[in-house]
Tab-separated table of C-alpha atoms in Angstrom:
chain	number	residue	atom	x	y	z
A	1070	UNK	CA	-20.687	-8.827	19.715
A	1071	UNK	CA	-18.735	-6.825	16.694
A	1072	UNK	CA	-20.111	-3.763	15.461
A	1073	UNK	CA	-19.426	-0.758	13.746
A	1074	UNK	CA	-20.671	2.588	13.550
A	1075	UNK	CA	-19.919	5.619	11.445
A	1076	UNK	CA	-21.618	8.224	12.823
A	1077	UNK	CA	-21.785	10.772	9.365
A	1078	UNK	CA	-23.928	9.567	6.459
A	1079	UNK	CA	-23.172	12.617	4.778
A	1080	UNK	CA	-19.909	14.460	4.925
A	1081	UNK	CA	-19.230	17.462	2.670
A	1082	UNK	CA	-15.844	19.166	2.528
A	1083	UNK	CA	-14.338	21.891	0.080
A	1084	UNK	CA	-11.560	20.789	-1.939
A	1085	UNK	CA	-8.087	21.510	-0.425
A	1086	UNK	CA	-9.942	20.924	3.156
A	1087	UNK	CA	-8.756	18.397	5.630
A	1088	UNK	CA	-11.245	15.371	5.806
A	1089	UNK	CA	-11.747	12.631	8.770
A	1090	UNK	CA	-14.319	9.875	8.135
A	1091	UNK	CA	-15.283	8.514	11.764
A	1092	UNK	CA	-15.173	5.173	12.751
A	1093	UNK	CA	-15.782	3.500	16.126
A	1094	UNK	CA	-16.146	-0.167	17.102
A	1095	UNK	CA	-17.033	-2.473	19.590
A	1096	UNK	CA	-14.708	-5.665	20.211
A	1097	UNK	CA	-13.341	-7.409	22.810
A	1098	UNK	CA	-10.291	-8.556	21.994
A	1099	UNK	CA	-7.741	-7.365	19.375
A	1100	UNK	CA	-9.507	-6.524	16.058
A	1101	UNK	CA	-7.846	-6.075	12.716
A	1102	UNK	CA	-9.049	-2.888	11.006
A	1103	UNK	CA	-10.000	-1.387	7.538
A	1104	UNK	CA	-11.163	0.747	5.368
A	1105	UNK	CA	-12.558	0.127	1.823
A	1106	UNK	CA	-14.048	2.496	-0.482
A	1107	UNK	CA	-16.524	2.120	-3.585
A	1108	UNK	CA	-16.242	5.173	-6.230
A	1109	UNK	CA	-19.169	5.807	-8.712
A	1110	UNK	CA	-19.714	3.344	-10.832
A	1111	UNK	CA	-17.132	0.764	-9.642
A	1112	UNK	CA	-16.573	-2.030	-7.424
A	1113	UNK	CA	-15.706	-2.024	-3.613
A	1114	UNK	CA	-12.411	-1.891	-3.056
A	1115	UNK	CA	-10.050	-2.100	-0.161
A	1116	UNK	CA	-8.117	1.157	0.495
A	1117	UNK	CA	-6.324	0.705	3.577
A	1118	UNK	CA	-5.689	-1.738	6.558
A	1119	UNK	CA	-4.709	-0.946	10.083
A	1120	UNK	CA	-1.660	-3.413	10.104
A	1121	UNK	CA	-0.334	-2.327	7.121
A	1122	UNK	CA	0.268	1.454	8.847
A	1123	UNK	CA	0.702	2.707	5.067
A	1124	UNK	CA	-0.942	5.478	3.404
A	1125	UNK	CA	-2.676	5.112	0.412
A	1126	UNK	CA	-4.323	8.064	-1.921
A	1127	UNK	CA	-2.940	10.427	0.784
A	1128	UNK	CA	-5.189	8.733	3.439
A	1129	UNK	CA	-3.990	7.291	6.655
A	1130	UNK	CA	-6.109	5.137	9.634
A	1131	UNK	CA	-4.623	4.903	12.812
A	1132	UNK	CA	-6.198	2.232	15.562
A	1133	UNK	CA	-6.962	3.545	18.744
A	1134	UNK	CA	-7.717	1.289	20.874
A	1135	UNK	CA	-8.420	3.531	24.067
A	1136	UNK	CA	-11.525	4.980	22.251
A	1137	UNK	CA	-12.131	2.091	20.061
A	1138	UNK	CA	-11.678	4.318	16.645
A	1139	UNK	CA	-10.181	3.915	13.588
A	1140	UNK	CA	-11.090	7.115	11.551
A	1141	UNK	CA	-9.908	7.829	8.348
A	1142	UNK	CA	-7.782	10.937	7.734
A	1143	UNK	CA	-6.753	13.285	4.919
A	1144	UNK	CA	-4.719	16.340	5.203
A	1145	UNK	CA	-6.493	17.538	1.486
A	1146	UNK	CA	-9.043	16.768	-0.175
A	1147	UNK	CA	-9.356	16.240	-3.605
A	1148	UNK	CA	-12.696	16.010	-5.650
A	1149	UNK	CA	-11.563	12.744	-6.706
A	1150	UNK	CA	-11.594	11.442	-3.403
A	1151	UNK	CA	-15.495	11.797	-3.510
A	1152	UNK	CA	-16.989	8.088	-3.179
A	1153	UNK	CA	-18.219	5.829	-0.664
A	1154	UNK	CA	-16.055	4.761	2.386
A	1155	UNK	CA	-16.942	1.291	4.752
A	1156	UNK	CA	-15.093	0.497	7.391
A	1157	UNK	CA	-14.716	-2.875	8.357
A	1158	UNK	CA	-13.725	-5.312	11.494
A	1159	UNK	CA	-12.355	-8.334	11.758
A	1160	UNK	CA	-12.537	-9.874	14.954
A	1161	UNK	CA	-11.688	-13.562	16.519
A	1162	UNK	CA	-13.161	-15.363	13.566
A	1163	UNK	CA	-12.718	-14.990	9.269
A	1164	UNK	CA	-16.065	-12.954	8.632
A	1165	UNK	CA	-16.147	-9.262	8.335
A	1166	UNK	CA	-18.773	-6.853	10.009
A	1167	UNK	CA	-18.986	-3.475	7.831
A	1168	UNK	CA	-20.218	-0.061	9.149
A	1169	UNK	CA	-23.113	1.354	7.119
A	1170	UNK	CA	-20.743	3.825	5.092
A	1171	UNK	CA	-20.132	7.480	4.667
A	1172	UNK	CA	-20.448	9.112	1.595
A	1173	UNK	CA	-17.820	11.845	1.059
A	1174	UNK	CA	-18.542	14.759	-1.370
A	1175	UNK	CA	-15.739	17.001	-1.824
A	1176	UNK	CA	-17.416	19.970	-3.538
A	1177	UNK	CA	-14.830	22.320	-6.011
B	597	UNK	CA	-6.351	-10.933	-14.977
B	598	UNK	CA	-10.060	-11.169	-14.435
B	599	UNK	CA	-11.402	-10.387	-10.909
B	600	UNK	CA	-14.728	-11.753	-9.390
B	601	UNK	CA	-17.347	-11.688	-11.452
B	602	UNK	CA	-21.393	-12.051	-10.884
B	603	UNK	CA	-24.455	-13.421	-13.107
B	604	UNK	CA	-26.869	-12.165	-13.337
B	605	UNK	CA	-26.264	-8.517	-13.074
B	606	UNK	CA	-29.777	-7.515	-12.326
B	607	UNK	CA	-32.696	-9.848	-11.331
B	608	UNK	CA	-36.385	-9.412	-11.257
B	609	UNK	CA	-38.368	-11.730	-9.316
B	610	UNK	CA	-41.895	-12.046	-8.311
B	611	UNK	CA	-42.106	-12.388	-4.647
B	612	UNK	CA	-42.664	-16.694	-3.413
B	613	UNK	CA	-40.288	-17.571	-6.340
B	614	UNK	CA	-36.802	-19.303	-5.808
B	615	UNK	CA	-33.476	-17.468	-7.427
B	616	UNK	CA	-29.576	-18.564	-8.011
B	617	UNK	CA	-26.986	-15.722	-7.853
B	618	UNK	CA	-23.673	-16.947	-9.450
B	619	UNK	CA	-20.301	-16.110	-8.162
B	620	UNK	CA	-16.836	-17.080	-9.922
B	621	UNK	CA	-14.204	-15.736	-7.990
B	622	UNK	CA	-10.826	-14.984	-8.982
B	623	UNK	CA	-8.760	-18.384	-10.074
B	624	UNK	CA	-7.072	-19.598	-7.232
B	625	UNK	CA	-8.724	-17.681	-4.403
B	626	UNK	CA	-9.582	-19.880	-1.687
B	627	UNK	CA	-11.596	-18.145	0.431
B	628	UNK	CA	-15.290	-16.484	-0.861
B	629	UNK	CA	-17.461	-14.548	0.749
B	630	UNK	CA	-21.153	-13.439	0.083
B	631	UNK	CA	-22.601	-10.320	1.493
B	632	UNK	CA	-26.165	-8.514	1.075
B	633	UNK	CA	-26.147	-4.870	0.665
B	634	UNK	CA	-29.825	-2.790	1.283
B	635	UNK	CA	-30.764	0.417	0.143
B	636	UNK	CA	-29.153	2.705	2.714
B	637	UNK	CA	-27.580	-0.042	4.884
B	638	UNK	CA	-23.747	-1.188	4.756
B	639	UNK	CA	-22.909	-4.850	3.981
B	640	UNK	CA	-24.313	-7.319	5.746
B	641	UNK	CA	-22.067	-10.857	5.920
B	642	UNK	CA	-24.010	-13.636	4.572
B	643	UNK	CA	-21.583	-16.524	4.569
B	644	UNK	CA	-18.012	-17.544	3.813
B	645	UNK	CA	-16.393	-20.332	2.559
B	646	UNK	CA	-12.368	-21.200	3.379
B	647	UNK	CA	-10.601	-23.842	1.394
B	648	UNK	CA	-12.411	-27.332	2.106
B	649	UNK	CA	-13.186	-26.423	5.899
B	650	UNK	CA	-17.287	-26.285	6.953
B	651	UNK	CA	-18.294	-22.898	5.809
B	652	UNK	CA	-19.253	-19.908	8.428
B	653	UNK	CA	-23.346	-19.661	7.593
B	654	UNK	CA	-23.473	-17.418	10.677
B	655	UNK	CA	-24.988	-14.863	8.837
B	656	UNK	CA	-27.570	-15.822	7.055
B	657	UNK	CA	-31.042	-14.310	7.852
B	658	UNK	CA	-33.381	-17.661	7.664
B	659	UNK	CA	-33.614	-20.918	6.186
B	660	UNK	CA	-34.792	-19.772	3.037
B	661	UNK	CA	-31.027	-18.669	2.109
B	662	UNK	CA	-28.198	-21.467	0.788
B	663	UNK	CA	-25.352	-21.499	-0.478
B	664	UNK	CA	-22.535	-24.067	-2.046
B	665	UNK	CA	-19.923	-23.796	-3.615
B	666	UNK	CA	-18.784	-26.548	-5.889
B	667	UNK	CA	-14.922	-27.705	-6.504
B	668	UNK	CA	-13.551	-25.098	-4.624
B	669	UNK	CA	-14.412	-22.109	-7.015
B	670	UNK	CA	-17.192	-21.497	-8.244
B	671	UNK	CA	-19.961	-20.467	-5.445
B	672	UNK	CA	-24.047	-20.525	-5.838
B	673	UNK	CA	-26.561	-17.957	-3.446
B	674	UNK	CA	-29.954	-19.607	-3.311
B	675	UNK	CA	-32.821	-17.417	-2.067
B	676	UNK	CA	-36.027	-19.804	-2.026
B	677	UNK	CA	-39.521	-18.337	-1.342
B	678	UNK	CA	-38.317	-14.723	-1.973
B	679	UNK	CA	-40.031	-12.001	0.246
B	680	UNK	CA	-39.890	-8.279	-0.504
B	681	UNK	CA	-37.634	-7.650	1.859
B	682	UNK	CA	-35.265	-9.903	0.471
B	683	UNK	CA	-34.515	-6.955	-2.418
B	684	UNK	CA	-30.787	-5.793	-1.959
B	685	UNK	CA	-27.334	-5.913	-3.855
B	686	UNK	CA	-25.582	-9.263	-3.256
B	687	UNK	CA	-21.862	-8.964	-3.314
B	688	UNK	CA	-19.480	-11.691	-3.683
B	689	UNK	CA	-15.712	-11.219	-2.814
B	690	UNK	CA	-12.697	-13.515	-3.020
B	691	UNK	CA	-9.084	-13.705	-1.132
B	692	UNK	CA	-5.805	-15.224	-0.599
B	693	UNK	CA	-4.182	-14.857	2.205
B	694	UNK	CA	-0.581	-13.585	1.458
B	695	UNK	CA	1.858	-13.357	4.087
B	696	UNK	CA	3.525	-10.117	3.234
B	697	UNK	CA	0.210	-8.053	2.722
B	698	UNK	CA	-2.532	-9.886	4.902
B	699	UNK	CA	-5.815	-10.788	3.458
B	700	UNK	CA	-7.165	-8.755	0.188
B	701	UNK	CA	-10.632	-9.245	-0.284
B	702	UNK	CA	-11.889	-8.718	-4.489
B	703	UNK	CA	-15.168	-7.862	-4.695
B	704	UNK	CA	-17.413	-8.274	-7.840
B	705	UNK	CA	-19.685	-5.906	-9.032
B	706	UNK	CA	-22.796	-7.703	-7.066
B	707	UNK	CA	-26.085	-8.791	-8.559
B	708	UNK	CA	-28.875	-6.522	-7.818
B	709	UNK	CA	-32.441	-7.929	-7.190
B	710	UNK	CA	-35.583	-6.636	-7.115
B	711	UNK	CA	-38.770	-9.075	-5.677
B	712	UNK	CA	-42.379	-7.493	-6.989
């Protein structure tokens, strides 16, 4: 079965602070990866995908497969950053299993 | 150009009553996908539609939910005999696969509804 967990509902950081949103799944075979994010007041949105290895918004994913993680990282936080993140799976067929979200506050 | 949009944006129901969520997804999009989102919960895959092909109803919770989409675009969520429980968000999202970037799913801004 796929699943994902994100362990934090909450996580609270002080601008200028490093950030990591953990995520951890359960798959079988190869997954594919992501991360979208939904700010206040507007839509979900895809932020970044394991395949793509980019960074986006100063955030970067790496898979791991050893420990089944793909948390979301951030050097410094900015208060704009504040929304909330999903992280997805993809596994063997098209649909997508979502963790339950973190919401990220990043307090001035 | 204009992304996925929803209709209605809010919906109040009485509870044993049937509702229709619209979805029109982005012109051109093959693939749709409806999810439910609950207070507190992430988002829960409902079903997806690819293109012509059967479409995956794996995740819908009980006979009571349908969906169809008609000519390829436009998509309808039925919800007949609405229970309580069956208050939530319902997202719709569309993609294309593109070779150079992957998959993209758009999401709308979902259709919230509320059974009394």
């Amino acid at each position: 079965a796929q699943r994902v967990t994100q362990p934090e509902k909450l996580l609270s950081v002080f601008k200028g602070a490093p950030v990591e949103l953990k995520c951890n799944y359960s798959y079988s075979g190869s997954p594919e990866l992501f991360w979208y994010v939904q700010y206040s007041r507007q839509r979900l949105q895809l932020l970044l995908r394991h395949i793509s290895r980019e960074s986006i918004k100063g955030f970067t994913a790496d898979l791991n497969k050893g420990e089944t993680s793909f948390h979301l990282k951030k050097p410094f936080a900015q208060e704009e950053d504040s929304a909330m993140y999903y992280c997805a799976l993809r596994g063997g067929g098209q649909n997508f299993v979502f963790g339950p979200g973190t919401r990220l506050s990043v307090l001035p | 150009g204009a992304g996925v949009s929803q209709s209605p944006s809010n919906k109040v129901t009485e509870k044993g009553k049937d509702v229709e969520l619209r979805c029109d997804p982005i012109s051109g999009h093959t693939a749709l996908y409806w999810y439910r989102q609950s207070l507190g919960q992430g988002l829960e895959f409902l079903i997806y539609f690819q293109g012509n092909s059967a479409p995956d109803k794996s995740g819908l919770p009980s006979d009571r939910f349908s969906a169809e989409r008609t000519g390829g675009s436009v998509s309808t969520l039925t919800i007949q005999r609405t229970q309580q429980e069956d208050s939530a968000v319902y997202l719709c999202a569309s993609s294309s696969l593109n070779r150079g970037s992957g998959e993209t799913q758009y999401f709308g801004p979902g259709t919230r509804l509320l059974v009394l």
